[in-house]
PDB file of N, CA and C in Angstrom:
ATOM      1  N   MET I   6       0.756  -1.173  -0.015  1.00 62.00           N
ATOM      2  CA  MET I   6       0.041   0.069  -0.050  1.00 62.00           C
ATOM      3  C   MET I   6       0.819   1.213   0.028  1.00 62.00           C
ATOM      4  N   PRO I   7       0.564   2.219  -0.653  1.00 87.00           N
ATOM      5  CA  PRO I   7       1.469   3.294  -0.924  1.00 87.00           C
ATOM      6  C   PRO I   7       1.341   4.328   0.355  1.00 87.00           C
ATOM      7  N   ILE I   8       0.421   4.025   1.499  1.00 91.00           N
ATOM      8  CA  ILE I   8       0.374   4.947   2.640  1.00 91.00           C
ATOM      9  C   ILE I   8       1.181   4.301   3.648  1.00 91.00           C
ATOM     10  N   VAL I   9       2.293   4.891   4.174  1.00 93.00           N
ATOM     11  CA  VAL I   9       3.070   4.373   5.099  1.00 93.00           C
ATOM     12  C   VAL I   9       2.856   4.841   6.413  1.00 93.00           C
ATOM     13  N   VAL I  10       2.753   4.161   7.587  1.00 95.00           N
ATOM     14  CA  VAL I  10       2.387   4.798   8.809  1.00 95.00           C
ATOM     15  C   VAL I  10       3.754   4.703   9.636  1.00 95.00           C
ATOM     16  N   ASP I  11       4.092   5.778  10.352  1.00 95.00           N
ATOM     17  CA  ASP I  11       5.335   6.013  10.959  1.00 95.00           C
ATOM     18  C   ASP I  11       5.029   6.302  12.422  1.00 95.00           C
ATOM     19  N   ILE I  12       4.114   5.290  13.021  1.00 96.00           N
ATOM     20  CA  ILE I  12       3.824   5.665  14.439  1.00 96.00           C
ATOM     21  C   ILE I  12       5.196   5.132  15.192  1.00 96.00           C
ATOM     22  N   ASP I  13       5.851   4.090  14.596  1.00 94.00           N
ATOM     23  CA  ASP I  13       6.934   3.666  15.459  1.00 94.00           C
ATOM     24  C   ASP I  13       8.080   4.686  15.561  1.00 94.00           C
ATOM     25  N   VAL I  14       8.261   5.744  14.593  1.00 94.00           N
ATOM     26  CA  VAL I  14       9.194   6.842  14.629  1.00 94.00           C
ATOM     27  C   VAL I  14       8.884   7.620  15.809  1.00 94.00           C
ATOM     28  N   MET I  15       7.492   8.174  15.826  1.00 96.00           N
ATOM     29  CA  MET I  15       7.039   9.122  16.763  1.00 96.00           C
ATOM     30  C   MET I  15       7.223   8.400  18.315  1.00 96.00           C
ATOM     31  N   LEU I  16       6.932   7.006  18.313  1.00 96.00           N
ATOM     32  CA  LEU I  16       6.878   6.330  19.688  1.00 96.00           C
ATOM     33  C   LEU I  16       8.543   6.572  20.151  1.00 96.00           C
ATOM     34  N   ALA I  17       9.561   6.285  19.221  1.00 96.00           N
ATOM     35  CA  ALA I  17      10.897   6.301  19.706  1.00 96.00           C
ATOM     36  C   ALA I  17      11.392   7.762  20.074  1.00 96.00           C
ATOM     37  N   ARG I  18      10.792   8.822  19.349  1.00 96.00           N
ATOM     38  CA  ARG I  18      11.149   9.954  19.624  1.00 96.00           C
ATOM     39  C   ARG I  18      10.518  10.517  20.991  1.00 96.00           C
ATOM     40  N   ARG I  19       9.403  10.051  21.203  1.00 96.00           N
ATOM     41  CA  ARG I  19       8.773  10.333  22.499  1.00 96.00           C
ATOM     42  C   ARG I  19       9.224   9.302  23.669  1.00 96.00           C
ATOM     43  N   LYS I  20       9.857   8.363  23.454  1.00 96.00           N
ATOM     44  CA  LYS I  20      10.300   7.334  24.351  1.00 96.00           C
ATOM     45  C   LYS I  20       9.012   6.816  25.168  1.00 96.00           C
ATOM     46  N   MET I  21       8.161   6.381  24.059  1.00 97.00           N
ATOM     47  CA  MET I  21       6.855   5.841  24.698  1.00 97.00           C
ATOM     48  C   MET I  21       6.600   4.438  24.157  1.00 97.00           C
ATOM     49  N   SER I  22       6.095   3.600  24.932  1.00 96.00           N
ATOM     50  CA  SER I  22       5.539   2.264  24.529  1.00 96.00           C
ATOM     51  C   SER I  22       4.357   1.981  23.749  1.00 96.00           C
ATOM     52  N   VAL I  23       4.181   1.150  23.101  1.00 95.00           N
ATOM     53  CA  VAL I  23       2.854   0.980  22.398  1.00 95.00           C
ATOM     54  C   VAL I  23       1.699   0.831  23.395  1.00 95.00           C
ATOM     55  N   GLY I  24       1.843   0.027  24.445  1.00 96.00           N
ATOM     56  CA  GLY I  24       0.676  -0.003  25.457  1.00 96.00           C
ATOM     57  C   GLY I  24       0.578   1.421  26.136  1.00 96.00           C
ATOM     58  N   GLU I  25       1.450   2.269  26.481  1.00 97.00           N
ATOM     59  CA  GLU I  25       1.227   3.461  26.919  1.00 97.00           C
ATOM     60  C   GLU I  25       0.505   4.313  25.916  1.00 97.00           C
ATOM     61  N   LEU I  26       0.972   4.219  24.544  1.00 97.00           N
ATOM     62  CA  LEU I  26       0.237   5.065  23.649  1.00 97.00           C
ATOM     63  C   LEU I  26      -1.280   4.520  23.491  1.00 97.00           C
ATOM     64  N   ALA I  27      -1.618   3.419  23.536  1.00 98.00           N
ATOM     65  CA  ALA I  27      -2.756   2.837  23.390  1.00 98.00           C
ATOM     66  C   ALA I  27      -3.799   3.207  24.526  1.00 98.00           C
ATOM     67  N   ASP I  28      -3.237   3.253  25.828  1.00 98.00           N
ATOM     68  CA  ASP I  28      -3.897   3.568  26.956  1.00 98.00           C
ATOM     69  C   ASP I  28      -4.400   5.119  26.792  1.00 98.00           C
ATOM     70  N   ARG I  29      -3.468   5.816  26.447  1.00 97.00           N
ATOM     71  CA  ARG I  29      -3.530   7.270  26.396  1.00 97.00           C
ATOM     72  C   ARG I  29      -4.464   7.807  25.226  1.00 97.00           C
ATOM     73  N   VAL I  30      -4.424   7.072  24.206  1.00 97.00           N
ATOM     74  CA  VAL I  30      -5.231   7.368  22.919  1.00 97.00           C
ATOM     75  C   VAL I  30      -6.728   6.782  23.232  1.00 97.00           C
ATOM     76  N   GLY I  31      -6.925   5.659  23.920  1.00 96.00           N
ATOM     77  CA  GLY I  31      -7.995   5.046  24.173  1.00 96.00           C
ATOM     78  C   GLY I  31      -8.509   3.903  23.320  1.00 96.00           C
ATOM     79  N   ILE I  32      -7.484   3.338  22.728  1.00 96.00           N
ATOM     80  CA  ILE I  32      -7.817   2.245  21.840  1.00 96.00           C
ATOM     81  C   ILE I  32      -6.945   0.917  22.225  1.00 96.00           C
ATOM     82  N   THR I  33      -7.273  -0.420  21.894  1.00 96.00           N
ATOM     83  CA  THR I  33      -6.614  -1.373  22.336  1.00 96.00           C
ATOM     84  C   THR I  33      -5.235  -1.430  21.719  1.00 96.00           C
ATOM     85  N   PRO I  34      -4.348  -2.287  22.541  1.00 96.00           N
ATOM     86  CA  PRO I  34      -2.990  -2.407  21.839  1.00 96.00           C
ATOM     87  C   PRO I  34      -3.207  -3.070  20.499  1.00 96.00           C
ATOM     88  N   ALA I  35      -3.955  -4.186  20.398  1.00 96.00           N
ATOM     89  CA  ALA I  35      -4.144  -4.934  19.147  1.00 96.00           C
ATOM     90  C   ALA I  35      -4.521  -3.862  18.082  1.00 96.00           C
ATOM     91  N   ASN I  36      -5.540  -3.033  18.208  1.00 96.00           N
ATOM     92  CA  ASN I  36      -6.021  -2.222  17.185  1.00 96.00           C
ATOM     93  C   ASN I  36      -4.809  -1.197  16.948  1.00 96.00           C
ATOM     94  N   LEU I  37      -3.943  -0.774  17.919  1.00 96.00           N
ATOM     95  CA  LEU I  37      -2.887   0.102  17.608  1.00 96.00           C
ATOM     96  C   LEU I  37      -1.841  -0.671  16.733  1.00 96.00           C
ATOM     97  N   ALA I  38      -1.575  -2.028  17.014  1.00 95.00           N
ATOM     98  CA  ALA I  38      -0.498  -2.662  16.201  1.00 95.00           C
ATOM     99  C   ALA I  38      -1.259  -2.629  14.768  1.00 95.00           C
ATOM    100  N   VAL I  39      -2.479  -2.977  14.586  1.00 96.00           N
ATOM    101  CA  VAL I  39      -2.915  -3.218  13.355  1.00 96.00           C
ATOM    102  C   VAL I  39      -2.668  -1.739  12.558  1.00 96.00           C
ATOM    103  N   LEU I  40      -2.812  -0.764  13.186  1.00 95.00           N
ATOM    104  CA  LEU I  40      -2.492   0.641  12.600  1.00 95.00           C
ATOM    105  C   LEU I  40      -0.861   0.824  12.342  1.00 95.00           C
ATOM    106  N   LYS I  41      -0.288   0.489  13.341  1.00 94.00           N
ATOM    107  CA  LYS I  41       1.286   0.698  13.375  1.00 94.00           C
ATOM    108  C   LYS I  41       1.993  -0.371  12.399  1.00 94.00           C
ATOM    109  N   ASN I  42       1.422  -1.333  12.058  1.00 93.00           N
ATOM    110  CA  ASN I  42       2.066  -2.079  11.261  1.00 93.00           C
ATOM    111  C   ASN I  42       1.702  -1.955   9.797  1.00 93.00           C
ATOM    112  N   GLY I  43       0.787  -0.973   9.542  1.00 90.00           N
ATOM    113  CA  GLY I  43       0.358  -0.672   8.068  1.00 90.00           C
ATOM    114  C   GLY I  43      -0.673  -1.696   7.562  1.00 90.00           C
ATOM    115  N   ARG I  44      -1.356  -2.361   8.524  1.00 93.00           N
ATOM    116  CA  ARG I  44      -2.391  -3.392   8.039  1.00 93.00           C
ATOM    117  C   ARG I  44      -3.681  -2.834   8.048  1.00 93.00           C
ATOM    118  N   ALA I  45      -3.980  -1.530   8.661  1.00 94.00           N
ATOM    119  CA  ALA I  45      -5.350  -0.985   8.782  1.00 94.00           C
ATOM    120  C   ALA I  45      -5.824  -0.547   7.267  1.00 94.00           C
ATOM    121  N   LYS I  46      -6.998  -0.712   6.961  1.00 93.00           N
ATOM    122  CA  LYS I  46      -7.754  -0.096   5.787  1.00 93.00           C
ATOM    123  C   LYS I  46      -8.127   1.192   5.943  1.00 93.00           C
ATOM    124  N   ALA I  47      -8.388   1.831   7.242  1.00 94.00           N
ATOM    125  CA  ALA I  47      -8.909   3.127   7.494  1.00 94.00           C
ATOM    126  C   ALA I  47      -8.424   3.379   8.705  1.00 94.00           C
ATOM    127  N   VAL I  48      -8.378   4.717   9.139  1.00 95.00           N
ATOM    128  CA  VAL I  48      -8.355   5.380  10.513  1.00 95.00           C
ATOM    129  C   VAL I  48      -9.221   6.397  10.542  1.00 95.00           C
ATOM    130  N   ARG I  49      -9.992   6.399  11.718  1.00 96.00           N
ATOM    131  CA  ARG I  49     -10.858   7.390  11.860  1.00 96.00           C
ATOM    132  C   ARG I  49     -10.169   8.761  12.222  1.00 96.00           C
ATOM    133  N   PHE I  50     -10.668   9.944  11.739  1.00 97.00           N
ATOM    134  CA  PHE I  50     -10.129  11.317  12.219  1.00 97.00           C
ATOM    135  C   PHE I  50      -9.975  11.509  13.836  1.00 97.00           C
ATOM    136  N   THR I  51     -11.012  10.987  14.530  1.00 97.00           N
ATOM    137  CA  THR I  51     -11.023  10.823  16.002  1.00 97.00           C
ATOM    138  C   THR I  51      -9.766  10.241  16.431  1.00 97.00           C
ATOM    139  N   THR I  52      -9.418   9.153  16.028  1.00 97.00           N
ATOM    140  CA  THR I  52      -8.209   8.487  16.559  1.00 97.00           C
ATOM    141  C   THR I  52      -7.020   9.175  15.900  1.00 97.00           C
ATOM    142  N   LEU I  53      -6.860   9.466  14.773  1.00 97.00           N
ATOM    143  CA  LEU I  53      -5.697  10.192  14.157  1.00 97.00           C
ATOM    144  C   LEU I  53      -5.597  11.541  15.027  1.00 97.00           C
ATOM    145  N   ALA I  54      -6.714  12.259  15.323  1.00 98.00           N
ATOM    146  CA  ALA I  54      -6.491  13.574  16.132  1.00 98.00           C
ATOM    147  C   ALA I  54      -5.914  13.139  17.534  1.00 98.00           C
ATOM    148  N   ALA I  55      -6.270  11.862  18.339  1.00 98.00           N
ATOM    149  CA  ALA I  55      -5.897  11.652  19.473  1.00 98.00           C
ATOM    150  C   ALA I  55      -4.606  11.081  19.436  1.00 98.00           C
ATOM    151  N   LEU I  56      -4.161  10.475  18.362  1.00 98.00           N
ATOM    152  CA  LEU I  56      -2.649  10.123  18.309  1.00 98.00           C
ATOM    153  C   LEU I  56      -1.864  11.389  18.301  1.00 98.00           C
ATOM    154  N   CYS I  57      -2.290  12.387  17.435  1.00 98.00           N
ATOM    155  CA  CYS I  57      -1.432  13.525  17.271  1.00 98.00           C
ATOM    156  C   CYS I  57      -1.336  14.562  18.682  1.00 98.00           C
ATOM    157  N   GLU I  58      -2.349  14.350  19.238  1.00 98.00           N
ATOM    158  CA  GLU I  58      -2.527  14.994  20.632  1.00 98.00           C
ATOM    159  C   GLU I  58      -1.605  14.308  21.525  1.00 98.00           C
ATOM    160  N   VAL I  59      -1.611  13.019  21.832  1.00 97.00           N
ATOM    161  CA  VAL I  59      -0.816  12.431  22.643  1.00 97.00           C
ATOM    162  C   VAL I  59       0.711  12.359  22.332  1.00 97.00           C
ATOM    163  N   LEU I  60       1.097  12.330  20.899  1.00 97.00           N
ATOM    164  CA  LEU I  60       2.387  12.344  20.479  1.00 97.00           C
ATOM    165  C   LEU I  60       2.738  13.689  20.315  1.00 97.00           C
ATOM    166  N   ASP I  61       2.036  14.838  20.259  1.00 97.00           N
ATOM    167  CA  ASP I  61       2.362  16.254  19.869  1.00 97.00           C
ATOM    168  C   ASP I  61       3.027  16.249  18.712  1.00 97.00           C
ATOM    169  N   CYS I  62       2.131  15.949  17.563  1.00 97.00           N
ATOM    170  CA  CYS I  62       2.694  15.859  16.352  1.00 97.00           C
ATOM    171  C   CYS I  62       1.623  16.193  15.336  1.00 97.00           C
ATOM    172  N   GLN I  63       1.909  16.275  14.075  1.00 98.00           N
ATOM    173  CA  GLN I  63       0.961  16.592  12.844  1.00 98.00           C
ATOM    174  C   GLN I  63       0.634  15.318  12.388  1.00 98.00           C
ATOM    175  N   PRO I  64      -0.567  15.214  11.585  1.00 97.00           N
ATOM    176  CA  PRO I  64      -0.793  13.856  10.839  1.00 97.00           C
ATOM    177  C   PRO I  64       0.124  13.647   9.893  1.00 97.00           C
ATOM    178  N   GLY I  65       0.888  14.421   9.267  1.00 96.00           N
ATOM    179  CA  GLY I  65       1.839  14.144   8.337  1.00 96.00           C
ATOM    180  C   GLY I  65       3.265  13.646   9.043  1.00 96.00           C
ATOM    181  N   ASP I  66       3.251  13.686  10.300  1.00 97.00           N
ATOM    182  CA  ASP I  66       4.468  13.105  10.906  1.00 97.00           C
ATOM    183  C   ASP I  66       4.034  11.520  11.202  1.00 97.00           C
ATOM    184  N   LEU I  67       2.807  11.061  10.960  1.00 97.00           N
ATOM    185  CA  LEU I  67       2.242   9.751  11.214  1.00 97.00           C
ATOM    186  C   LEU I  67       2.039   8.957   9.932  1.00 97.00           C
ATOM    187  N   LEU I  68       1.787   9.676   8.807  1.00 96.00           N
ATOM    188  CA  LEU I  68       1.284   9.173   7.646  1.00 96.00           C
ATOM    189  C   LEU I  68       2.095   9.728   6.544  1.00 96.00           C
ATOM    190  N   ARG I  69       2.531   9.006   5.518  1.00 95.00           N
ATOM    191  CA  ARG I  69       3.114   9.661   4.414  1.00 95.00           C
ATOM    192  C   ARG I  69       2.751   8.640   3.274  1.00 95.00           C
ATOM    193  N   TRP I  70       2.932   9.190   2.200  1.00 94.00           N
ATOM    194  CA  TRP I  70       2.685   8.470   0.733  1.00 94.00           C
ATOM    195  C   TRP I  70       3.903   8.179   0.158  1.00 94.00           C
ATOM    196  N   GLU I  71       3.867   6.888  -0.381  1.00 92.00           N
ATOM    197  CA  GLU I  71       5.214   6.484  -1.115  1.00 92.00           C
ATOM    198  C   GLU I  71       4.542   5.941  -2.376  1.00 92.00           C
ATOM    199  N   ALA I  72       5.207   6.477  -3.500  1.00 89.00           N
ATOM    200  CA  ALA I  72       4.870   5.887  -4.773  1.00 89.00           C
ATOM    201  C   ALA I  72       5.106   4.420  -4.891  1.00 89.00           C
ATOM    202  N   ALA I  73       4.389   3.689  -5.818  1.00 82.00           N
ATOM    203  CA  ALA I  73       4.599   2.280  -5.835  1.00 82.00           C
ATOM    204  C   ALA I  73       5.710   2.059  -6.968  1.00 82.00           C
ATOM    205  N   ALA I  74       6.313   0.852  -6.564  1.00 75.00           N
ATOM    206  CA  ALA I  74       7.531   0.702  -7.510  1.00 75.00           C
ATOM    207  C   ALA I  74       6.948   0.595  -8.823  1.00 75.00           C
ATOM    208  N   PRO I  75       7.849   1.096  -9.842  1.00 74.00           N
ATOM    209  CA  PRO I  75       7.435   1.030 -11.281  1.00 74.00           C
ATOM    210  C   PRO I  75       7.210  -0.493 -11.680  1.00 74.00           C
ATOM    211  N   ALA I  76       6.320  -0.783 -12.574  1.00 67.00           N
ATOM    212  CA  ALA I  76       6.192  -2.042 -13.100  1.00 67.00           C
ATOM    213  C   ALA I  76       7.498  -2.413 -14.177  1.00 67.00           C
ATOM    214  N   GLU I  77       7.750  -3.764 -14.159  1.00 67.00           N
ATOM    215  CA  GLU I  77       8.841  -4.032 -15.042  1.00 67.00           C
ATOM    216  C   GLU I  77       8.382  -3.672 -16.491  1.00 67.00           C
ATOM    217  N   ASP I  78       9.408  -3.320 -17.224  1.00 59.00           N
ATOM    218  CA  ASP I  78       9.229  -2.963 -18.625  1.00 59.00           C
ATOM    219  C   ASP I  78       8.986  -4.365 -19.487  1.00 59.00           C
ATOM    220  N   VAL I  79       8.006  -4.165 -20.377  1.00 56.00           N
ATOM    221  CA  VAL I  79       7.801  -5.440 -21.282  1.00 56.00           C
ATOM    222  C   VAL I  79       8.907  -5.267 -22.440  1.00 56.00           C
ATOM    223  N   PRO I  80       9.650  -6.303 -22.541  1.00 60.00           N
ATOM    224  CA  PRO I  80      10.689  -6.309 -23.738  1.00 60.00           C
ATOM    225  C   PRO I  80       9.902  -5.966 -25.114  1.00 60.00           C
ATOM    226  N   SER I  81      10.557  -5.229 -25.929  1.00 60.00           N
ATOM    227  CA  SER I  81      10.074  -4.864 -27.216  1.00 60.00           C
ATOM    228  C   SER I  81       9.693  -6.004 -28.008  1.00 60.00           C
ATOM    229  N   GLY I  82       8.755  -6.026 -28.683  1.00 60.00           N
ATOM    230  CA  GLY I  82       8.280  -7.242 -29.555  1.00 60.00           C
ATOM    231  C   GLY I  82       7.354  -8.180 -28.778  1.00 60.00           C
ATOM    232  N   ALA I  83       7.467  -8.175 -27.522  1.00 55.00           N
ATOM    233  CA  ALA I  83       6.594  -8.919 -26.584  1.00 55.00           C
ATOM    234  C   ALA I  83       5.070  -8.480 -26.237  1.00 55.00           C
ATOM    235  N   ALA I  84       4.144  -9.276 -26.386  1.00 54.00           N
ATOM    236  CA  ALA I  84       2.760  -8.886 -26.121  1.00 54.00           C
ATOM    237  C   ALA I  84       2.487  -8.409 -24.715  1.00 54.00           C
ATOM    238  N   SER I  85       1.905  -7.515 -24.327  1.00 50.00           N
ATOM    239  CA  SER I  85       1.448  -7.077 -23.145  1.00 50.00           C
ATOM    240  C   SER I  85       0.460  -7.906 -22.480  1.00 50.00           C
ATOM    241  N   ALA I  86       0.206  -7.687 -21.141  1.00 55.00           N
ATOM    242  CA  ALA I  86      -0.725  -8.694 -20.525  1.00 55.00           C
ATOM    243  C   ALA I  86      -2.070  -8.176 -20.893  1.00 55.00           C
ATOM    244  N   THR I  87      -2.314  -7.262 -21.513  1.00 55.00           N
ATOM    245  CA  THR I  87      -3.704  -6.996 -22.081  1.00 55.00           C
ATOM    246  C   THR I  87      -3.787  -7.252 -23.466  1.00 55.00           C
ATOM    247  N   GLY I  88      -2.856  -7.919 -24.174  1.00 53.00           N
ATOM    248  CA  GLY I  88      -2.873  -8.262 -25.574  1.00 53.00           C
ATOM    249  C   GLY I  88      -2.511  -7.230 -26.311  1.00 53.00           C
ATOM    250  N   PRO I  89      -2.133  -7.694 -27.829  1.00 55.00           N
ATOM    251  CA  PRO I  89      -1.495  -6.975 -28.531  1.00 55.00           C
ATOM    252  C   PRO I  89      -2.376  -5.714 -28.920  1.00 55.00           C
ATOM    253  N   HIS I  90      -1.790  -4.656 -29.291  1.00 54.00           N
ATOM    254  CA  HIS I  90      -2.346  -3.175 -29.794  1.00 54.00           C
ATOM    255  C   HIS I  90      -2.434  -3.317 -31.212  1.00 54.00           C
ATOM    256  N   PRO I  91      -3.698  -2.822 -31.823  1.00 54.00           N
ATOM    257  CA  PRO I  91      -3.415  -2.759 -33.257  1.00 54.00           C
ATOM    258  C   PRO I  91      -2.779  -1.639 -33.667  1.00 54.00           C
TER     259      PRO I  91
END
């Protein structure tokens, strides 16, 4: 996924444990782990706001976008996955 979650970075800067952050934000350590490890499909703005408040940071300190790796080039003369083009 091109959205990367950098909660680990902020936890290290604040010298805070995952358990302490979960307690202060009001979410379970399991749900924080899902978010922290990049497995979450969504995050509520209220949760993001609470994370920012507790960690004294901006949303951009926790979330960043990374471009996907470029697809491999198809060798010249080879048909593409979508078939030949007229």
